[in-house]
Short mmCIF file of C-alpha atoms and ligand atoms in Angstrom, two decimals:
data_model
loop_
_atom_site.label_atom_id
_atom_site.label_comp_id
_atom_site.label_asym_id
_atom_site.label_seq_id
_atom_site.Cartn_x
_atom_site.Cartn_y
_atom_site.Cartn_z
CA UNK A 1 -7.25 -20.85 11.99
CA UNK A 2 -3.74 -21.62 12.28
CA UNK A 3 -1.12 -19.43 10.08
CA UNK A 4 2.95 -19.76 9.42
CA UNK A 5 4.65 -16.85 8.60
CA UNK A 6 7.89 -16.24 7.26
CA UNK A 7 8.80 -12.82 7.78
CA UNK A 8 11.85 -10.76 6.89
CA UNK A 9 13.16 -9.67 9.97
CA UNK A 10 16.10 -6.89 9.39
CA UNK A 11 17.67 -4.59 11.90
CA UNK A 12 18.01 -1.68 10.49
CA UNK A 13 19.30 -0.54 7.01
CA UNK A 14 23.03 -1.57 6.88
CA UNK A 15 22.47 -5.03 8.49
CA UNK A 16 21.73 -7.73 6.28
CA UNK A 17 18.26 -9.56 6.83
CA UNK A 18 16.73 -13.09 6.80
CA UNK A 19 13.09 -14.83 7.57
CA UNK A 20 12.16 -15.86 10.02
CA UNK A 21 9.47 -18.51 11.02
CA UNK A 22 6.41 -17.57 13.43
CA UNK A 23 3.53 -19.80 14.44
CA UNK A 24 -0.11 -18.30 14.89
CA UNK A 25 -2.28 -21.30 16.14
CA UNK A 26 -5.46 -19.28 17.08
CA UNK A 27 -6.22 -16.98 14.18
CA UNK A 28 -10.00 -15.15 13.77
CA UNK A 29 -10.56 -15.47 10.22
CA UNK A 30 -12.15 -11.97 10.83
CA UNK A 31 -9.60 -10.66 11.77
CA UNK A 32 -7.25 -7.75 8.84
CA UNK A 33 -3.64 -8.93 8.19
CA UNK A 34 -2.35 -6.16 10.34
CA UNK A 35 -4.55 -7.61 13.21
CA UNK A 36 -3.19 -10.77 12.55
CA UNK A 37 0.33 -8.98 12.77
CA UNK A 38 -0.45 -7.22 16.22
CA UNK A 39 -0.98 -10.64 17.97
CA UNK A 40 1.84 -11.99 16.80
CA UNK A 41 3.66 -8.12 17.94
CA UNK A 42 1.94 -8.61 21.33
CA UNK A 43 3.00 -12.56 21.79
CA UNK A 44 6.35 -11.25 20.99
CA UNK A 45 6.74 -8.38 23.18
CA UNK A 46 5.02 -10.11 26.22
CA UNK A 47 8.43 -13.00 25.30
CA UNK A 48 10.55 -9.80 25.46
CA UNK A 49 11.33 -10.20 21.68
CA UNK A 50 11.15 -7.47 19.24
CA UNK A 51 8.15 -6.85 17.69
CA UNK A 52 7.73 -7.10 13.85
CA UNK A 53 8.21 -3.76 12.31
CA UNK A 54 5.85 -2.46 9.74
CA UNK A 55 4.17 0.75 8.13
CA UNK A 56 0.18 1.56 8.83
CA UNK A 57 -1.73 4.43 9.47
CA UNK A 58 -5.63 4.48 8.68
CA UNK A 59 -6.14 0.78 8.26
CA UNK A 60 -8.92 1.69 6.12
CA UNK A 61 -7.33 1.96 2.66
CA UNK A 62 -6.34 5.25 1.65
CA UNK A 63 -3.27 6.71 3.36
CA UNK A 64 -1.08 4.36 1.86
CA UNK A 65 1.21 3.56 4.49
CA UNK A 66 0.56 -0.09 4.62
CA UNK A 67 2.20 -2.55 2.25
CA UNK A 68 4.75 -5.42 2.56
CA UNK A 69 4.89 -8.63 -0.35
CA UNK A 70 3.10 -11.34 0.42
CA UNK A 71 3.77 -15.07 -0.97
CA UNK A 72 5.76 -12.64 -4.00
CA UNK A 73 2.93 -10.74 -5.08
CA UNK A 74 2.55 -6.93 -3.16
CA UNK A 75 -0.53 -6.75 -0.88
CA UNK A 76 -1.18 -10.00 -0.89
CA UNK A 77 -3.60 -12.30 -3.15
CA UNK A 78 -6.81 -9.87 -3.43
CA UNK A 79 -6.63 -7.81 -6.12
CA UNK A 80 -7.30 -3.55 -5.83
CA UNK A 81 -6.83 -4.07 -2.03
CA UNK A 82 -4.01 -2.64 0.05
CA UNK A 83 -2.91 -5.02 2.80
CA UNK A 84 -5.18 -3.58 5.70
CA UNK A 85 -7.79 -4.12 3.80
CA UNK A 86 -6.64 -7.79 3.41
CA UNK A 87 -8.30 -10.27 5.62
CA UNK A 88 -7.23 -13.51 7.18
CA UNK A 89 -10.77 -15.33 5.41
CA UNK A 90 -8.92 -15.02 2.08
CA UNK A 91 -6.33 -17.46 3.28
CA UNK A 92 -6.35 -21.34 3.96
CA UNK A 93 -6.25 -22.87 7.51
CA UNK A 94 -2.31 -23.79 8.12
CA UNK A 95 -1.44 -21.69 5.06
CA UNK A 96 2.25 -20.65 5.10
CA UNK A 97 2.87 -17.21 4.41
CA UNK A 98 5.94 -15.01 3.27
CA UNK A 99 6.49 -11.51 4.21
CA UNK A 100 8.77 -9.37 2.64
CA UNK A 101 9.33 -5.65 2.54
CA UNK A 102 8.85 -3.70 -0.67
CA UNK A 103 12.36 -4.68 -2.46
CA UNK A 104 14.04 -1.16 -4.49
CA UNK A 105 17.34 -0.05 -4.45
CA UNK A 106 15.24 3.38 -4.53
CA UNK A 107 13.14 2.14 -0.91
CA UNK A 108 15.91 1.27 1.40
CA UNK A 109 14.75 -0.89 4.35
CA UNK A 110 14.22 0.93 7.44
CA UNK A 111 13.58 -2.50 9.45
CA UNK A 112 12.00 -5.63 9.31
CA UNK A 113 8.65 -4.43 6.61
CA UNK A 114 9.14 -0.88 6.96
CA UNK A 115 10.90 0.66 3.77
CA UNK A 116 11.73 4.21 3.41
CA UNK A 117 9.57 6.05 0.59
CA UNK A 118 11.16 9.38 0.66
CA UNK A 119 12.07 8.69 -2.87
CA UNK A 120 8.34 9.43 -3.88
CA UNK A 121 8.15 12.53 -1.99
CA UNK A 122 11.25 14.01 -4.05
CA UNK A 123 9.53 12.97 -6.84
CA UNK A 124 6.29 14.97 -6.03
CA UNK A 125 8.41 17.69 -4.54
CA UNK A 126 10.22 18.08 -8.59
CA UNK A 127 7.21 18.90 -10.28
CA UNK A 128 3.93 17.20 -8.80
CA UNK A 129 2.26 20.42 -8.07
CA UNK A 130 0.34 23.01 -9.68
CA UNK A 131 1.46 26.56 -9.09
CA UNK A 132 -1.52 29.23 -8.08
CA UNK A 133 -1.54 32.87 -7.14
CA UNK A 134 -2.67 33.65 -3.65
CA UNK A 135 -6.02 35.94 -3.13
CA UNK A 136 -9.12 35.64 -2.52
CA UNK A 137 -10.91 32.16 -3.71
CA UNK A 138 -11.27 31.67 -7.66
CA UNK A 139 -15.16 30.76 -8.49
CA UNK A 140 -16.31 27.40 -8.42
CA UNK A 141 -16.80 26.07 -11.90
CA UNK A 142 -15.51 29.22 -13.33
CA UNK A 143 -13.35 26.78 -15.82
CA UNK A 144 -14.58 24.51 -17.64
CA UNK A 145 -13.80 20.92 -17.71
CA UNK A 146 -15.12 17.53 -19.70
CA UNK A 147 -16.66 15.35 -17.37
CA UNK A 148 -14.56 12.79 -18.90
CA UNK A 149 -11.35 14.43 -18.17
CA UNK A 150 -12.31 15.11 -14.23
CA UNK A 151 -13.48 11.52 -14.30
CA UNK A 152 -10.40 10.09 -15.55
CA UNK A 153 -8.41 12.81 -13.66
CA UNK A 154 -9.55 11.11 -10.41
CA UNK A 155 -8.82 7.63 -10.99
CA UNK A 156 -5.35 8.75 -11.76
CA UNK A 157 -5.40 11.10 -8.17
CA UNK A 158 -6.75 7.85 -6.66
CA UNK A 159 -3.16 6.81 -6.32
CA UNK A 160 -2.46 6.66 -2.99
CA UNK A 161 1.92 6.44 -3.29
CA UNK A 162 2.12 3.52 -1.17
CA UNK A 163 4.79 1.44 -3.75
CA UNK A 164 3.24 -1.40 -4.34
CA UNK A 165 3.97 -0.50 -8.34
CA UNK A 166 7.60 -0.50 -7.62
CA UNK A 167 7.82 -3.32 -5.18
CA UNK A 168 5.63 -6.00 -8.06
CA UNK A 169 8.00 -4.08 -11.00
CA UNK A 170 10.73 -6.58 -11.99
CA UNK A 171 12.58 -3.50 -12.34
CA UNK A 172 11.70 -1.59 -9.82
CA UNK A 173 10.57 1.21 -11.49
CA UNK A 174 8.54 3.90 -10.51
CA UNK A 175 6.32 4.60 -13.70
CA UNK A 176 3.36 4.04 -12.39
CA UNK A 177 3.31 6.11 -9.35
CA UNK A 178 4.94 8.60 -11.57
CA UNK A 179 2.31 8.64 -14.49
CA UNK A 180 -0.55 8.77 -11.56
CA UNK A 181 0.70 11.79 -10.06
CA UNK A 182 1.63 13.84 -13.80
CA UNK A 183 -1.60 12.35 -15.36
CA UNK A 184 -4.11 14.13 -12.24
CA UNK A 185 -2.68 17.27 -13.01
CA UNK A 186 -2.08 16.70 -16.90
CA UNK A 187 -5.86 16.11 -17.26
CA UNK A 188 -6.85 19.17 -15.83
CA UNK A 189 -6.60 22.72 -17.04
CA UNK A 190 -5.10 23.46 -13.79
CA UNK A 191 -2.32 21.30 -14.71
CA UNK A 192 -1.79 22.53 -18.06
CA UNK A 193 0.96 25.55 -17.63
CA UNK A 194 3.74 23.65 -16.17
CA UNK A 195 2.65 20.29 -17.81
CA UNK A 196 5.41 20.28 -19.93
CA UNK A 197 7.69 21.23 -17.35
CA UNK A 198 6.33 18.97 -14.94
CA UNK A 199 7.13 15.70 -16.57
CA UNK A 200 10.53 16.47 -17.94
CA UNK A 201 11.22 16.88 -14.23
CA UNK A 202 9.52 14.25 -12.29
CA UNK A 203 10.72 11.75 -15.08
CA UNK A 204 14.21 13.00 -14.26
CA UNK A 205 14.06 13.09 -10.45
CA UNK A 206 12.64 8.99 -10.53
CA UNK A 207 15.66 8.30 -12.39
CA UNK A 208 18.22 10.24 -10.30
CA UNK A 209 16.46 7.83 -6.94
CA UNK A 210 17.65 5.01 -8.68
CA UNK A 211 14.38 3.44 -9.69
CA UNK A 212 14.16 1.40 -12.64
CA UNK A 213 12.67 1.37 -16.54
CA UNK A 214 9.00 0.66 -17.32
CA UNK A 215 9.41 -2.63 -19.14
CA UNK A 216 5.46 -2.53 -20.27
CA UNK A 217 5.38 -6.10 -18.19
CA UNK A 218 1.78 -4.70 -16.77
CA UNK A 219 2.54 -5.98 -12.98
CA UNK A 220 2.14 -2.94 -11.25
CA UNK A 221 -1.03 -2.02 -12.43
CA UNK A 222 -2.56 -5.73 -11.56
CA UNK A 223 -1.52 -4.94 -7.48
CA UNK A 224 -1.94 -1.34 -7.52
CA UNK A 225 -4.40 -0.99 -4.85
CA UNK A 226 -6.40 1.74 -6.32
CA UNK A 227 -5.73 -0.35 -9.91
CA UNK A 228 -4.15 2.83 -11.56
CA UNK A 229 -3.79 1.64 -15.31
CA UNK A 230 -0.78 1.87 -18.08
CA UNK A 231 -2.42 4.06 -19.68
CA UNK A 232 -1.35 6.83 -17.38
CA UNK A 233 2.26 5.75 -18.17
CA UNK A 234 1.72 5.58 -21.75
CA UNK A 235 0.14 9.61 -20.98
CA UNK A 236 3.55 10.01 -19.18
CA UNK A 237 5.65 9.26 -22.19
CA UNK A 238 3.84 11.06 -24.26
CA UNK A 239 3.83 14.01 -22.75
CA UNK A 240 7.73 13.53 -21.85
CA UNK A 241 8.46 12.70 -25.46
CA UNK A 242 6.56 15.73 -26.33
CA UNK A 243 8.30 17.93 -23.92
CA UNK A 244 11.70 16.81 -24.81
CA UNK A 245 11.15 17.70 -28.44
CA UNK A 246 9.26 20.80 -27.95
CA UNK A 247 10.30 22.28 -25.19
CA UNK A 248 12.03 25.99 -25.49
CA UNK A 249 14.34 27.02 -23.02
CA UNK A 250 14.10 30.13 -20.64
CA UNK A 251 14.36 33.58 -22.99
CA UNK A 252 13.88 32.51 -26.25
CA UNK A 253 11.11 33.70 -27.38
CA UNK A 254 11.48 36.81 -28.58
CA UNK A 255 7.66 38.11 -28.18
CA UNK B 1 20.17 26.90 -27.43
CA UNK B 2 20.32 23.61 -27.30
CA UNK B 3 21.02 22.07 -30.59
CA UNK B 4 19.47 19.11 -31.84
CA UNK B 5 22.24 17.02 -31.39
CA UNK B 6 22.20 17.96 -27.77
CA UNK B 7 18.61 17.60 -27.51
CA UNK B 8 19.00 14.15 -29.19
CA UNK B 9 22.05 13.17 -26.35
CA UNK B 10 19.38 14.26 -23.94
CA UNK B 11 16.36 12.04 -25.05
CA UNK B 12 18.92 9.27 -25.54
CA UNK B 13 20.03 9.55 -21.75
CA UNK B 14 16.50 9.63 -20.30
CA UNK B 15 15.20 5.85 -20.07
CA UNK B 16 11.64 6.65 -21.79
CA UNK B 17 14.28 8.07 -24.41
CA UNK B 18 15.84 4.54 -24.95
CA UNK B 19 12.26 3.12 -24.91
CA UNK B 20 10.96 5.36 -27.64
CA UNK B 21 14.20 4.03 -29.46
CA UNK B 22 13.66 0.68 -28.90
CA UNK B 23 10.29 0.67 -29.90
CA UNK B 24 11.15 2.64 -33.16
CA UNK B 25 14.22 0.40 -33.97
CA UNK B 26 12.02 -2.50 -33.09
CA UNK B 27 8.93 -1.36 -35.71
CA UNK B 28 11.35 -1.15 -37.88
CA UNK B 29 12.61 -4.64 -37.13
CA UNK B 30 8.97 -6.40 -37.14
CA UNK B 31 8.24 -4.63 -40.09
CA UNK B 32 11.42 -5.87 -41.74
CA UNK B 33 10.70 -9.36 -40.80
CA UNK B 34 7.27 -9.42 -41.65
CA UNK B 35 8.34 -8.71 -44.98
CA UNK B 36 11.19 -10.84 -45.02
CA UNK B 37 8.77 -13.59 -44.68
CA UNK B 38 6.83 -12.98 -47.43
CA UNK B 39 9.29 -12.97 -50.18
CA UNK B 40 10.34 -16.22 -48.85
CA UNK B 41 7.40 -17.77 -48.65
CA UNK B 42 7.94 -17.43 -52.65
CA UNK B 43 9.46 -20.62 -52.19
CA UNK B 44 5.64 -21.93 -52.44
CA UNK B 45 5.45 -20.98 -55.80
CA UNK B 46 8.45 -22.83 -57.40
CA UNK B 47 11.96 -22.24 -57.88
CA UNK B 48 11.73 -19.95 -60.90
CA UNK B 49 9.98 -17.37 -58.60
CA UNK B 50 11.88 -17.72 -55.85
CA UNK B 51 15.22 -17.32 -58.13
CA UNK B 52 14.30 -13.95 -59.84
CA UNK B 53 12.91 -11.95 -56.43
CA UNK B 54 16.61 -12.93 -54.82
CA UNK B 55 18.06 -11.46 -58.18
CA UNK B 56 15.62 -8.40 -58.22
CA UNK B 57 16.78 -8.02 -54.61
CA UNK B 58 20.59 -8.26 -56.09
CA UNK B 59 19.98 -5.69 -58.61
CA UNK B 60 19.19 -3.08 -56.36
CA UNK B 61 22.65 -2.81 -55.94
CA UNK B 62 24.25 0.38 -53.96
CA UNK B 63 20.16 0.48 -52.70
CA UNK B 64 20.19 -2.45 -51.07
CA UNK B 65 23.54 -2.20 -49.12
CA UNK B 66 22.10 1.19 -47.76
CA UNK B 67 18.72 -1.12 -46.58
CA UNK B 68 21.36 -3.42 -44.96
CA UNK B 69 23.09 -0.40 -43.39
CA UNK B 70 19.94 1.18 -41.86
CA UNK B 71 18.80 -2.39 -40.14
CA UNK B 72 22.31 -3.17 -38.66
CA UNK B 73 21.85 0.19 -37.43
CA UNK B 74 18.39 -0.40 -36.23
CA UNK B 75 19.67 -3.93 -34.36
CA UNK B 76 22.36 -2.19 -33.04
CA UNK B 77 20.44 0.87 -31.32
CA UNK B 78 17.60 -1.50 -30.09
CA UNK B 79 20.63 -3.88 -28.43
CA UNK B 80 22.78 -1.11 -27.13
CA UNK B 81 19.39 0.74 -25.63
CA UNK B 82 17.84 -2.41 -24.45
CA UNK B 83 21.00 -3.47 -22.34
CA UNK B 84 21.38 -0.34 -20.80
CA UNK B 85 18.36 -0.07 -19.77
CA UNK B 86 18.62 -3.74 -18.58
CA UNK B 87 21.78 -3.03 -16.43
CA UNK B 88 19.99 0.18 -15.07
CA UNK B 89 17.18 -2.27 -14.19
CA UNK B 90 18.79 -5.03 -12.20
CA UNK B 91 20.67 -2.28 -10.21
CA UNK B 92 17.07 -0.94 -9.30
CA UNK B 93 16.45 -4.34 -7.69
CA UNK B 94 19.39 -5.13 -5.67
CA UNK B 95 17.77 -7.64 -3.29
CA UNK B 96 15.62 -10.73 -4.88
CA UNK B 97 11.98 -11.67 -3.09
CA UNK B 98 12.94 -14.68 -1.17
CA UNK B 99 9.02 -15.73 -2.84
CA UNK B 100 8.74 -14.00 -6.43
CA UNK B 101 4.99 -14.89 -7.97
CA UNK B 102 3.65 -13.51 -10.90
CA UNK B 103 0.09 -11.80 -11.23
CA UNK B 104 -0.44 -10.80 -14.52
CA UNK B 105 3.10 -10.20 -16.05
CA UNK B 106 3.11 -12.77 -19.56
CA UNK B 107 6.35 -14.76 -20.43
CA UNK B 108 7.27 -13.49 -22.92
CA UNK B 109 7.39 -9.91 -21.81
CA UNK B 110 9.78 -11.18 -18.48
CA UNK B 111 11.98 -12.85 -21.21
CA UNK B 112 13.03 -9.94 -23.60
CA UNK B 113 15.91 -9.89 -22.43
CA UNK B 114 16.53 -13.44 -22.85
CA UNK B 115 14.63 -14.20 -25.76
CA UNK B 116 16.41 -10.82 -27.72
CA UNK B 117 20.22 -12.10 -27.34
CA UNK B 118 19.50 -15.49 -28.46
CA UNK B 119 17.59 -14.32 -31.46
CA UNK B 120 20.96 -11.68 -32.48
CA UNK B 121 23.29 -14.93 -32.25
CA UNK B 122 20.91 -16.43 -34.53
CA UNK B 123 20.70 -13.30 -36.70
CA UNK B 124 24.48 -13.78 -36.80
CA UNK B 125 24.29 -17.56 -37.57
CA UNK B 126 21.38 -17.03 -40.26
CA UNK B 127 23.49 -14.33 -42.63
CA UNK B 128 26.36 -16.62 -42.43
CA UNK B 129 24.45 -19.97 -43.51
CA UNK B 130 22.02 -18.81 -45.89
CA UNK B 131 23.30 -15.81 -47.25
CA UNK B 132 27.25 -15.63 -46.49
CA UNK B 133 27.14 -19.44 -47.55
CA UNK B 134 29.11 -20.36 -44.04
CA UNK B 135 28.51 -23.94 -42.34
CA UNK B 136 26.22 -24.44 -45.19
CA UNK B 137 28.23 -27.71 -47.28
CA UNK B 138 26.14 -27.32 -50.77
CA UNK B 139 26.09 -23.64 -50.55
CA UNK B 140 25.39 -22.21 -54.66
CA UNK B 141 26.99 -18.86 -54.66
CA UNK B 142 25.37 -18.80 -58.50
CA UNK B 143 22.12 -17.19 -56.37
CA UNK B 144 20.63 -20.29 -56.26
CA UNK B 145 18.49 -19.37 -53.62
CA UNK B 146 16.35 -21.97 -53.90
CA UNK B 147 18.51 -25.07 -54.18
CA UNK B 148 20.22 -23.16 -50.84
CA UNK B 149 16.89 -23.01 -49.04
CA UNK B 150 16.38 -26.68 -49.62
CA UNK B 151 19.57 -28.22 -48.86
CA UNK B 152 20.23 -26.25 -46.06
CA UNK B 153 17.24 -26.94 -44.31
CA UNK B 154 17.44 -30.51 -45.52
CA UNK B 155 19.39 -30.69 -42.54
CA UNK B 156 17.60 -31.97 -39.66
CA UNK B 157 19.42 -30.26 -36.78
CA UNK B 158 19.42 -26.53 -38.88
CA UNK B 159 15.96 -26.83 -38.94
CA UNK B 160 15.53 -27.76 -35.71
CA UNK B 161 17.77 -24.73 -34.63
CA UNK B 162 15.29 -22.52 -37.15
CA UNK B 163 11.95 -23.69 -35.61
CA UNK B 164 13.57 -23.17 -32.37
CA UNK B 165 14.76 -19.82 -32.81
CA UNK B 166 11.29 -18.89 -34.68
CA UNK B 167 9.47 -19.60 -31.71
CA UNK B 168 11.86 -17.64 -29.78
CA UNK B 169 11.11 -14.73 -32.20
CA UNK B 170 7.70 -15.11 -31.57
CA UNK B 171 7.48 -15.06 -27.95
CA UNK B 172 9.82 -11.80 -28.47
CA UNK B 173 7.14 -10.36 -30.73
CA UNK B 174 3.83 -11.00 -28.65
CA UNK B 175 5.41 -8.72 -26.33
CA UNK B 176 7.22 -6.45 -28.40
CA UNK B 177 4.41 -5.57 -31.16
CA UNK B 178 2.17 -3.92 -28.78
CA UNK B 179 4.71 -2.61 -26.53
CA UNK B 180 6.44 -0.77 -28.55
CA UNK B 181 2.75 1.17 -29.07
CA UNK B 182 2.98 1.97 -25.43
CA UNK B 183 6.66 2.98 -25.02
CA UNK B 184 5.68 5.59 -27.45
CA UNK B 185 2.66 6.84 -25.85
CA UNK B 186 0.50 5.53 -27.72
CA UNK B 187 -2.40 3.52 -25.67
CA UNK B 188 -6.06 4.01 -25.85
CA UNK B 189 -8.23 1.53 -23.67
CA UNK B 190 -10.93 0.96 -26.71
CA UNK B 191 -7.78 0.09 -29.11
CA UNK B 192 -5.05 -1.47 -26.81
CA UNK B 193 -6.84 -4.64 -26.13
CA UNK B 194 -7.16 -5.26 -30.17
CA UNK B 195 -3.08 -4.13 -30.51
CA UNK B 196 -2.38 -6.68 -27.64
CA UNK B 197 -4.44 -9.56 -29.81
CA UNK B 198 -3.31 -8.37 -32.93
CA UNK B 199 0.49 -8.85 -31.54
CA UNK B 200 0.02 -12.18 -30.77
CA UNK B 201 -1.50 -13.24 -34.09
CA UNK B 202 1.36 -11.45 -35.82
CA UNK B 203 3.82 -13.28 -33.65
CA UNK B 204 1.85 -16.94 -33.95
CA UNK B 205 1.65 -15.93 -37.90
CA UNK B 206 5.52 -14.75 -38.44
CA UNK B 207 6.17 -18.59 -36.21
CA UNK B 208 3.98 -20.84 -38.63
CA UNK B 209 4.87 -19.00 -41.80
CA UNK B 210 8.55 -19.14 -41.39
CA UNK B 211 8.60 -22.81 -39.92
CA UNK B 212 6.38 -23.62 -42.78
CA UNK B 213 9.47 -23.61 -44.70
CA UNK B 214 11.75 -25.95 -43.05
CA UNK B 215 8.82 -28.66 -42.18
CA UNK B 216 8.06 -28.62 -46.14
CA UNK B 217 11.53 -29.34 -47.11
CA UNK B 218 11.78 -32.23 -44.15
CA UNK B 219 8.43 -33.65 -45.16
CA UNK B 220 9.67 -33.87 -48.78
CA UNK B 221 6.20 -31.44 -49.99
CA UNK B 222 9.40 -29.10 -51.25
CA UNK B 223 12.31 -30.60 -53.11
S1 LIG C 301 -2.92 1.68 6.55
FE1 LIG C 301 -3.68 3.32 5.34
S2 LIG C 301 -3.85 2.35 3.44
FE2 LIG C 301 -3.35 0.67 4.70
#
């Protein structure tokens, strides 16, 4: 099948960036987007042009390296699929296609597709964590838990950061991913001691990278990959609201 | 230890602060509109009960200047918060998509910010015409409410600019009735979808009651 792509070809981050059209007349319809990408990276580098930059590691769905916008909507036109997982039989014969990296003032371009995502690591680093004592193993089981609370626990540690939520949000905010990574703790009893603690912070550290406000607008959750759901975020407020309200600063209790 | 006032500064500055806000201010507002809409669909029942709520309205005196107070207050806080948040929001989003496509994302809820100025000009215009008396030629300032309602909307381009701005409203409130449930935490999968229908039907009822009003008195049914 034949493809056109427009991709966004930038040199690094302080250059500005445009598209740039590419030809594929000989596509397998088998074949993943990525693949699709790696003949076009091999035609290019055998012309002794530079090869399209962009982020993948397991190509199987779950690191969450992978991701660019395609034709405006992040991983492309299959819903709950990350782009590796995309492939070239969803698309029409001679169907033009635009590439874009994931646009946030929060995920500077590195080049070309390739955005830098640090911003979600500082996030996890301010509070996504549970803290446990060293020694030997606790028993398994030895806490109990609702089945419905470990179920819903892992569809929220499902999340696999990879910012499609933030690259589909007209805003650019990071709610989702946020919500995903307090609600798998917030769920558990595990999570419970520093829940409060937890969301104050990783609330505060997403705004400090400069992503935007949830505006309830419900795009992030329809390309999430993993299809994480608002109602994480809506746990996310409520626990922040609760915290803010609530919370008791170091030393005063008096007990 | 932090005061309350501090703790209050706080929330404020946090952006799921400014959404609880808004959707507090804006309950407020819906509720307030919802209700506004039912004492004037009064005008249904004649001119003799549409006359005496205005004037129990008027006799509330001091009480009712303090209702004003609290919803200026409550428009204010929901515009302030809403374009700061706004501002914060196209700064998150320096660079446009070159292709922009939308998967799920309604309308209305991409327009608040479009949809909410309009509808504070018109807020502006509304007290002016109808209750100031402004721009309004056969204005009774005798509390004729009635004979005001029906030669001010006798008007063809008022009423035009009232239907308009009543479909604006409810575009702003399909979006904004449930949403304001989330921004405050409030979402539960087996009741969300019914508060996401139940928005809509408020905001398609609030648009055909209120136009009701002006199409009667251009159709001649009131006079
Ligand atoms: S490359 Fe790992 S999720 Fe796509």
């Amino acid at each position: 099948m034949r493809i056109v792509l427009h991709i966004w070809r930038q040199k690094n981050g302080r250059s500005s960036g445009k598209m740039v059209r590419y030809e594929l007349p000989d596509i397998n319809s088998h074949m993943s987007f990525l693949e699709m990408l790696d003949v076009l990276n091999e035609r290019l580098i055998e012309k002794g042009e530079d090869p399209v930059a962009f982020d993948h590691d397991c190509r199987e769905g779950i690191c969450g390296m992978c991701g660019f916008v395609i034709n405006g909507t992040a991983h492309g036109p299959v819903r709950g699929t990350t782009v590796c997982q995309l492939h070239m039989r969803h698309f029409q014969d001679g169907e033009e296609l635009y590439l874009e990296p994931w646009r946030a003032k929060a995920f500077p371009v590195i080049k070309d597709l390739m955005v830098d995502r640090g911003a979600f690591d500082r996030i996890i680093a301010a509070g996504g964590y549970v803290s446990v004592s060293t020694g030997s193993a606790p028993d398994g089981n030895a806490i109990p838990i609702p089945k419905d609370n470990a179920e819903l626990s892992m569809d929220a540690a499902a999340c696999i950061a990879c910012g499609a939520c933030v690259a589909a949000c007209p805003n650019a905010s990071a709610a989702l991913f946020t919500a995903a990574k307090i609600s798998h703790l917030a769920l558990l009893p595990q999570g419970e001691p520093e829940r409060h603690q937890r969301s104050l912070r990783m609330v505060a550290q997403a705004n400090t990278e400069g992503f935007g406000a949830c505006s309830n607008v419900g795009e992030c959750e329809a390309v999430c990959p993993k299809k994480i759901t608002l109602e994480n975020i809506a746990r996310m407020f409520r626990d922040y609201i609760g915290a803010s309200w609530t919370r008791r600063p170091a030393g005063a209790s008096r007990g | 230890m932090a005061s309350t006032f501090q703790r209050t500064l706080r929330f404020y500055e946090a952006t799921i602060g400014k959404k609880a806000l808004i959707a507090v201010t804006g309950a407020i507002l819906v509720l307030y509109v919802v209700g506004h809409m039912i004492g004037n669909l009064q005008i249904y029942l004649g001119r003799e009960a549409l006359n005496a709520y205005a004037h129990k309205l008027h006799d509330l005196g001091p009480l009712l200047w303090l209702v004003r107070g609290f919803l200026l207050l409550a428009v204010v806080v929901h515009i302030v918060a809403s374009i700061q948040l706004w501002l914060m929001n196209r700064a998150a989003r320096p660079s446009r998509y070159v292709r922009q496509s939308w998967v799920k994302a309604t309308f209305a809820s991409r327009t608040m910010i479009v949809t909410g100025p309009i509808l504070a000009a018109f807020i502006v215009y509304h007290v002016l015409h109808l209750t100031v008396g402004r721009f309004h030629p056969g204005f009774n300032h005798e509390l004729d409410v009635y004979h005001n309602v029906v030669a001010g909307f006798r008007n063809v381009p008022t009423s035009v600019a009232y239907i308009v701005a009543m479909a604006l409203l409810g575009y702003h409130v399909s979006h904004g009735a449930w949403s304001m449930f989330q921004s405050a935490g409030l979402h539960h999968p087996r009741y969300m979808p019914i508060v996401q229908k139940a928005a809509v039907a408020l905001a398609i009822a609030l648009f055909v009651g209120n136009i009701s009003i002006p199409i009667s008195i251009l159709a001649g049914f009131i006079r």
